[in-house]
Coordinates of C-alpha atoms and ligand atoms in Angstrom, one line a residue:
M1200 CA -26.1 -17.7 -18.1
T1201 CA -23.5 -18.0 -16.0
D1202 CA -20.5 -15.4 -15.9
L1203 CA -17.7 -18.5 -15.8
S1204 CA -14.7 -16.0 -17.1
P1205 CA -12.2 -15.9 -14.0
R1206 CA -12.0 -13.1 -11.7
R1207 CA -9.2 -10.3 -12.4
F1208 CA -8.5 -10.4 -8.3
P1209 CA -9.4 -14.4 -7.3
E1210 CA -10.3 -13.1 -3.5
L1211 CA -12.3 -9.9 -2.6
V1212 CA -10.2 -6.5 -2.5
P1213 CA -11.8 -4.9 0.8
M1214 CA -12.3 -1.2 0.9
A1215 CA -10.7 -0.8 4.1
R1216 CA -9.2 -2.8 6.6
P1217 CA -7.9 -2.2 10.4
T1218 CA -3.8 -2.2 10.5
V1219 CA -3.5 -4.5 13.8
E1220 CA -0.2 -6.1 14.7
A1221 CA -1.2 -8.6 16.6
D1222 CA 2.3 -9.7 17.8
A1223 CA 3.6 -11.6 21.2
E1224 CA 3.7 -7.5 23.2
M1225 CA -0.2 -7.3 22.6
E1226 CA -1.0 -11.0 23.2
L1227 CA 0.5 -10.9 26.8
A1228 CA -0.9 -7.3 27.5
V1229 CA -4.7 -8.2 26.3
K1230 CA -4.0 -11.2 28.6
E1231 CA -2.7 -9.1 31.4
I1232 CA -5.8 -6.6 30.9
L1233 CA -8.4 -9.9 31.0
Q1234 CA -6.5 -11.1 34.5
S1235 CA -6.3 -7.7 36.1
G1236 CA -10.0 -7.5 36.4
M1237 CA -9.6 -3.5 35.3
L1238 CA -11.5 -3.9 32.3
T1239 CA -12.2 -0.1 32.2
N1240 CA -10.8 2.7 33.7
G1241 CA -7.1 1.7 34.0
R1242 CA -3.6 2.7 33.0
Y1243 CA -3.6 2.1 29.5
V1244 CA -6.5 4.8 28.7
R1245 CA -4.7 7.1 30.0
E1246 CA -1.4 6.2 28.7
F1247 CA -3.0 6.2 25.2
E1248 CA -4.2 9.8 26.2
E1249 CA -1.3 11.3 27.2
A1250 CA 0.8 9.4 23.9
A1251 CA -1.9 10.3 21.4
G1252 CA -1.4 14.5 23.1
A1253 CA 2.1 14.3 22.2
Y1254 CA 1.8 12.8 19.2
L1255 CA -0.9 15.9 18.1
D1256 CA 0.7 17.9 19.9
V1257 CA -2.4 19.5 21.5
G1258 CA -3.3 19.9 25.5
H1259 CA -5.5 17.8 26.1
V1260 CA -6.9 14.5 24.8
V1261 CA -10.1 12.9 26.0
A1262 CA -10.7 9.0 24.5
V1263 CA -14.3 7.9 24.5
S1264 CA -16.2 5.3 23.2
S1265 CA -16.3 6.2 20.0
C1266 CA -16.8 9.6 17.4
T1267 CA -20.4 10.1 17.6
T1268 CA -20.5 9.6 21.6
G1269 CA -17.9 11.9 21.4
L1270 CA -19.4 14.6 19.2
M1271 CA -22.5 14.2 21.1
L1272 CA -20.6 15.4 24.5
V1273 CA -18.5 17.9 22.9
L1274 CA -22.1 19.6 21.8
R1275 CA -23.2 19.0 25.3
C1276 CA -20.7 20.1 27.2
L1277 CA -20.8 23.7 25.5
E1278 CA -23.7 24.3 26.5
L1279 CA -25.0 26.1 23.1
T1280 CA -28.8 26.5 21.6
G1281 CA -29.7 26.7 18.4
D1282 CA -29.0 24.8 14.6
V1283 CA -25.4 23.5 14.3
I1284 CA -23.8 24.1 10.4
V1285 CA -22.5 21.2 9.3
P1286 CA -21.3 19.8 5.5
S1287 CA -23.9 18.1 3.9
F1288 CA -21.1 16.0 2.0
T1289 CA -19.6 13.8 5.8
F1290 CA -20.8 10.6 6.6
M1291 CA -24.1 10.3 8.6
A1292 CA -22.8 10.0 12.0
S1293 CA -21.7 14.3 11.6
G1294 CA -25.3 14.7 11.7
H1295 CA -26.8 11.9 14.3
A1296 CA -24.6 13.9 16.6
I1297 CA -25.4 16.7 16.3
D1298 CA -29.6 15.6 16.4
W1299 CA -28.8 13.5 19.4
A1300 CA -27.7 16.9 21.6
G1301 CA -30.7 18.5 20.3
H1302 CA -29.5 20.9 18.0
G1303 CA -31.4 21.8 14.7
I1304 CA -29.2 21.1 11.4
R1305 CA -28.4 23.6 8.6
F1306 CA -26.7 21.9 6.1
A1307 CA -23.8 24.1 4.0
D1308 CA -22.7 23.6 0.5
S1309 CA -19.1 21.9 0.3
N1310 CA -15.7 23.1 -2.2
P1311 CA -15.4 21.4 -5.5
R1312 CA -11.9 21.2 -5.6
T1313 CA -10.8 20.2 -1.6
W1314 CA -14.7 18.7 -1.1
T1315 CA -14.4 20.0 2.5
L1316 CA -16.8 22.9 4.3
D1317 CA -16.4 25.6 1.8
P1318 CA -16.3 29.4 4.2
D1319 CA -18.2 30.6 1.1
A1320 CA -21.6 28.7 1.6
V1321 CA -21.2 28.8 5.6
A1322 CA -21.0 32.7 5.6
P1323 CA -24.6 33.3 4.8
L1324 CA -26.0 30.4 7.6
L1325 CA -24.3 32.1 10.0
P1326 CA -26.9 34.5 11.8
G1327 CA -28.6 32.9 14.5
A1328 CA -26.5 29.3 14.8
A1329 CA -24.7 28.4 17.4
A1330 CA -21.7 26.5 15.8
V1331 CA -20.1 24.8 12.6
L1332 CA -19.0 21.7 12.6
G1333 CA -16.3 21.4 10.0
V1334 CA -15.6 17.6 8.7
H1335 CA -11.7 17.0 7.4
T1336 CA -13.7 15.1 4.9
F1337 CA -11.6 11.7 3.8
G1338 CA -8.2 13.4 5.6
V1339 CA -8.2 16.6 4.0
P1340 CA -7.8 19.7 6.8
C1341 CA -10.7 22.0 6.3
D1342 CA -10.1 25.6 5.1
T1343 CA -10.3 27.0 9.5
G1344 CA -8.4 30.0 8.8
P1345 CA -11.8 31.4 7.5
L1346 CA -14.1 29.1 8.7
R1347 CA -12.2 30.6 12.4
E1348 CA -12.9 34.0 11.2
L1349 CA -16.7 33.4 10.5
C1350 CA -17.5 31.8 13.9
D1351 CA -15.1 34.5 15.8
S1352 CA -17.1 37.3 14.2
H1353 CA -20.4 35.4 15.4
G1354 CA -19.1 34.4 18.6
I1355 CA -19.5 30.8 18.3
P1356 CA -17.4 28.0 18.2
L1357 CA -15.8 26.0 15.6
I1358 CA -15.7 22.2 15.9
F1359 CA -14.4 19.5 14.2
D1360 CA -15.7 16.2 13.1
A1361 CA -12.3 14.4 12.8
A1362 CA -12.9 11.3 12.1
H1363 CA -10.9 10.8 8.9
G1364 CA -8.1 13.2 10.3
F1365 CA -5.8 11.3 12.6
G1366 CA -2.4 11.5 10.8
S1367 CA -3.6 14.6 8.6
R1368 CA -1.6 17.9 8.7
Y1369 CA -2.8 21.5 8.7
R1370 CA -1.8 23.8 6.2
D1371 CA 1.1 25.5 8.6
G1372 CA 2.3 22.2 9.3
T1373 CA 0.6 21.6 12.4
M1374 CA -1.1 18.2 13.0
V1375 CA -4.7 18.3 12.9
G1376 CA -6.3 17.9 16.7
G1377 CA -5.6 21.6 17.6
K1378 CA -7.4 24.2 16.0
G1379 CA -10.7 23.3 17.0
V1380 CA -12.6 24.5 20.1
A1381 CA -12.5 20.5 20.0
E1382 CA -11.7 17.8 17.6
V1383 CA -13.1 14.7 17.6
F1384 CA -10.9 11.6 16.2
S1385 CA -13.1 7.7 15.0
L1386 CA -10.6 4.6 16.0
S1387 CA -13.3 2.7 14.4
P1388 CA -12.0 -0.3 12.6
T1389 CA -12.3 1.9 8.9
K1390 CA -10.5 4.6 10.1
T1391 CA -6.4 5.4 9.9
L1392 CA -6.2 4.1 13.5
S1393 CA -8.3 1.5 14.8
T1394 CA -8.6 0.4 18.8
G1395 CA -11.7 -1.9 17.5
E1396 CA -14.4 1.0 18.8
G1397 CA -13.3 4.0 20.1
G1398 CA -12.8 8.0 19.5
L1399 CA -10.4 10.7 20.7
I1400 CA -11.2 14.4 22.0
T1401 CA -8.8 16.6 21.7
T1402 CA -9.0 20.5 22.9
N1403 CA -7.1 22.5 24.5
D1404 CA -9.1 24.1 26.5
A1405 CA -8.4 22.7 30.2
A1406 CA -12.0 23.4 31.7
L1407 CA -13.7 21.5 28.4
A1408 CA -11.4 18.9 28.5
A1409 CA -12.0 18.4 32.8
K1410 CA -16.3 18.4 31.8
L1411 CA -16.1 15.7 28.9
R1412 CA -14.0 13.6 31.6
M1413 CA -17.2 13.6 33.9
A1414 CA -19.6 13.4 30.6
R1415 CA -18.0 10.8 29.7
E1416 CA -18.7 9.2 33.0
Y1417 CA -22.4 9.4 33.2
G1418 CA -22.0 13.4 34.3
N1419 CA -20.3 12.2 37.7
P1420 CA -17.4 13.7 38.9
G1421 CA -16.8 10.8 41.3
D1422 CA -19.8 11.7 44.5
Y1423 CA -22.4 9.8 42.9
D1424 CA -24.3 13.4 42.4
S1425 CA -24.2 13.8 38.5
R1426 CA -23.7 17.9 37.0
F1427 CA -25.9 16.5 34.1
A1428 CA -27.3 14.2 32.1
G1429 CA -24.0 12.5 30.7
L1430 CA -23.2 8.9 28.8
N1431 CA -21.1 6.1 29.3
G1432 CA -18.8 7.1 26.6
R1433 CA -15.9 5.3 28.1
M1434 CA -13.3 3.4 26.3
T1435 CA -12.4 0.1 26.7
E1436 CA -8.8 -1.0 28.5
V1437 CA -8.3 -3.4 25.6
S1438 CA -8.8 -0.6 23.1
G1439 CA -6.7 1.9 25.0
F1440 CA -3.8 -0.6 25.0
M1441 CA -4.2 -1.3 21.0
G1442 CA -4.6 2.7 20.9
V1443 CA -0.7 3.5 22.3
H1444 CA 0.6 -0.2 20.1
A1445 CA -0.7 1.0 17.1
L1446 CA 0.4 5.0 17.8
K1447 CA 4.4 3.5 18.3
R1448 CA 4.5 2.6 14.6
F1449 CA 1.7 5.2 13.7
S1450 CA 4.1 7.5 11.6
H1451 CA 5.6 4.4 9.5
W1452 CA 1.9 2.6 8.4
I1453 CA 0.9 6.7 7.6
G1454 CA 4.1 7.3 5.4
V1455 CA 3.2 4.1 4.0
R1456 CA -0.2 4.7 3.2
R1457 CA 0.8 8.1 1.4
S1458 CA 3.0 6.4 -1.2
L1459 CA -0.1 4.2 -1.8
A1460 CA -2.1 7.1 -2.7
D1461 CA 0.8 8.7 -4.5
R1462 CA 0.8 5.5 -6.3
Y1463 CA -2.9 5.2 -6.9
R1464 CA -2.5 9.4 -8.3
S1465 CA 0.7 8.5 -10.8
G1466 CA -1.7 5.2 -11.9
L1467 CA -4.6 7.5 -12.9
D1468 CA -2.9 9.9 -14.1
G1469 CA -3.7 11.7 -17.4
L1470 CA -7.0 9.4 -17.6
P1471 CA -10.3 11.7 -19.2
G1472 CA -12.8 12.5 -16.7
L1473 CA -10.9 11.3 -13.4
E1474 CA -10.6 14.0 -10.5
F1475 CA -8.6 13.7 -7.4
Q1476 CA -9.4 15.7 -4.0
A1477 CA -7.1 18.5 -4.0
I1478 CA -5.1 19.0 -0.9
P1479 CA -4.0 22.6 -0.2
A1480 CA -0.4 24.0 -0.2
G1481 CA 1.5 22.9 2.8
A1482 CA -1.6 20.6 4.0
A1483 CA -1.3 16.7 4.2
S1484 CA -4.0 14.1 4.0
S1485 CA -4.2 10.4 5.9
Y1486 CA -5.9 9.4 3.0
K1487 CA -8.7 8.2 5.3
D1488 CA -10.1 7.5 2.0
L1489 CA -9.1 7.4 -1.5
G1490 CA -11.9 9.0 -3.4
I1491 CA -11.9 9.7 -7.2
R1492 CA -14.9 11.8 -8.8
V1493 CA -16.0 10.6 -12.1
D1494 CA -17.0 12.7 -15.2
A1495 CA -19.1 10.3 -16.8
A1496 CA -18.9 12.7 -20.5
H1497 CA -15.3 12.3 -20.4
F1498 CA -14.5 9.4 -19.0
G1499 CA -17.1 7.3 -20.7
M1500 CA -18.9 5.9 -18.1
S1501 CA -20.9 6.3 -15.2
R1502 CA -19.3 6.5 -11.5
D1503 CA -22.0 3.5 -11.2
A1504 CA -21.0 1.9 -14.2
L1505 CA -17.6 1.8 -13.3
A1506 CA -18.5 0.9 -9.7
E1507 CA -20.2 -2.4 -11.1
R1508 CA -17.1 -3.1 -13.4
L1509 CA -14.5 -3.4 -10.6
G1510 CA -17.0 -5.1 -8.6
R1511 CA -17.0 -8.1 -10.8
E1512 CA -13.4 -8.2 -10.9
N1513 CA -13.9 -8.8 -6.8
V1514 CA -12.6 -4.7 -6.4
S1515 CA -14.6 -3.3 -3.7
T1516 CA -15.4 0.4 -4.0
R1517 CA -17.6 2.4 -2.1
K1518 CA -20.0 5.7 -3.1
Y1519 CA -19.1 8.1 -0.8
F1520 CA -20.9 10.0 0.4
S1521 CA -24.3 8.4 -1.3
P1522 CA -27.0 9.7 -1.0
A1523 CA -25.2 12.8 0.9
M1524 CA -27.1 13.6 4.3
H1525 CA -30.0 16.0 3.3
Q1526 CA -30.7 13.1 0.6
Q1527 CA -31.1 11.1 3.5
T1528 CA -34.6 9.6 5.0
A1529 CA -33.1 10.7 8.3
Y1530 CA -32.9 13.9 7.4
R1531 CA -35.9 14.6 4.9
D1532 CA -37.5 16.9 7.3
V1533 CA -34.8 19.3 8.2
P1534 CA -35.4 22.5 6.0
A1535 CA -33.4 23.2 3.4
V1536 CA -31.7 26.7 3.9
A1537 CA -29.0 26.7 0.9
E1538 CA -29.1 25.1 -1.8
L1539 CA -26.3 22.7 -1.7
P1540 CA -25.1 22.0 -5.6
V1541 CA -21.6 20.8 -5.8
T1542 CA -23.0 18.2 -2.4
E1543 CA -24.9 17.1 -5.2
E1544 CA -22.8 16.7 -7.8
L1545 CA -20.0 15.0 -5.7
A1546 CA -22.8 12.3 -3.8
S1547 CA -24.1 11.5 -7.6
S1548 CA -20.0 10.9 -9.2
M1549 CA -17.3 10.0 -6.1
I1550 CA -16.2 6.8 -5.3
T1551 CA -13.9 5.1 -3.4
L1552 CA -11.5 3.0 -4.1
P1553 CA -9.5 0.1 -1.8
L1554 CA -6.4 1.9 0.4
Y1555 CA -5.6 0.2 3.8
S1556 CA -2.1 1.0 5.4
H1557 CA -0.8 -2.9 5.4
M1558 CA -2.5 -3.0 1.0
P1559 CA 0.3 -4.4 -1.3
A1560 CA 1.6 -2.0 -3.7
R1561 CA 1.2 -4.2 -6.4
V1562 CA -2.4 -4.2 -5.9
V1563 CA -2.8 -0.6 -6.1
G1564 CA -0.8 -0.7 -9.5
E1565 CA -3.2 -3.7 -10.5
I1566 CA -6.3 -2.0 -9.7
C1567 CA -4.9 0.9 -12.0
D1568 CA -4.5 -1.0 -14.7
L1569 CA -7.6 -2.3 -14.3
I1570 CA -8.7 1.0 -14.1
R1571 CA -7.3 1.6 -17.7
E1572 CA -8.6 -1.3 -19.5
I1573 CA -12.1 -0.5 -18.4
H1574 CA -11.8 2.9 -19.9
A1575 CA -9.7 2.1 -22.9
T1576 CA -13.4 -0.3 -23.5
A1577 CA -16.2 2.7 -22.4
Ligands
PLP2537 C1 -16.9 7.1 10.7 C2 -17.1 8.6 10.8 C3 -18.3 9.1 12.0 C4 -18.2 7.8 13.3 O1 -17.3 7.5 13.9 P1 -17.7 6.2 15.1 O2 -16.4 6.5 15.6 O3 -18.2 5.2 14.3 O4 -18.8 7.4 16.2 C5 -18.5 10.3 12.1 N1 -17.5 11.2 11.5 C6 -17.3 10.9 9.9 C7 -16.9 11.6 9.2 C8 -16.7 9.2 9.8 O5 -16.2 9.2 9.0

């Protein structure tokens, strides 16, 4: 039987969209870059690195072709041996970078309220580990204080996959980007600031930054005597310009994004069985994603059923991160070193709702109303 009832949203509401203002300035710059012949290694990538360093208040920024590449290069440049500890509740690329850099993986559990790497779960996994790779999940910064203490006490580096963290603030009010030995942002289209594809590595270690610049250039310092096996990890000039351009408007857009997230929070407030991510006092999320946890018993319907009902009305959602990394085929041979009950619970109950910086506030309101109606008929 064909369902002829009209959908609530006649057009698909996307889960995420890049906010790119293709204005006259952009048009002119892209044309100028294409005509200049300097498609890479030119002035715009350097300009973007400087502007990002000022915005993030961090000593060194190295632009790369993607966050995955950046993480691989950081791990390679730190010359570590042993396994890397990472949350299983993250996007697959966090683990892939560790694997490509030649390390074993130890999956750790997450905190049930903040959904970020749980320091108490990390502690027992530390003996013999090479590094800890925390993830600022959906834009909520990791619990850096305890993680730093644990890493310091074992003499290993604390690195952050900051793919979701552009625009987030730590509890002390400083920008995400300055607390890890290195932090790596993603600028791919679903992230809070996009350059098409791209990534930024931030660090306050000048020697590491210099090594990373060599690493993204095949390990070639310029004399064609490569010092180690680097990669082509360069950012293009067009992406560099997109970064400069987007960064000028970023404070505005991240403010809009936060107000949309607040609208979701107030619009769904009081509905039983829905839980939002806890943001530690003093911290600020970039809201890369707006996730909710669906407790089927109290909401009256499972996460999967809610996703299906929303999809029927043209509202796209994602089941981030399901399956969790340790449940994925690629990682089925990784030795289990810990139970991951919170991760498994989150993977089975999480859904992310549509959110992008230029999303009309009215649509957020209508999605909240729709979820209320779905709940009422559950
Ligand atoms: C998107 C993402 C990445 C990968 O970023 P790319 O720039 O696409 O390589 C890594 N980690 C997390 C948590 C992500 O969400």
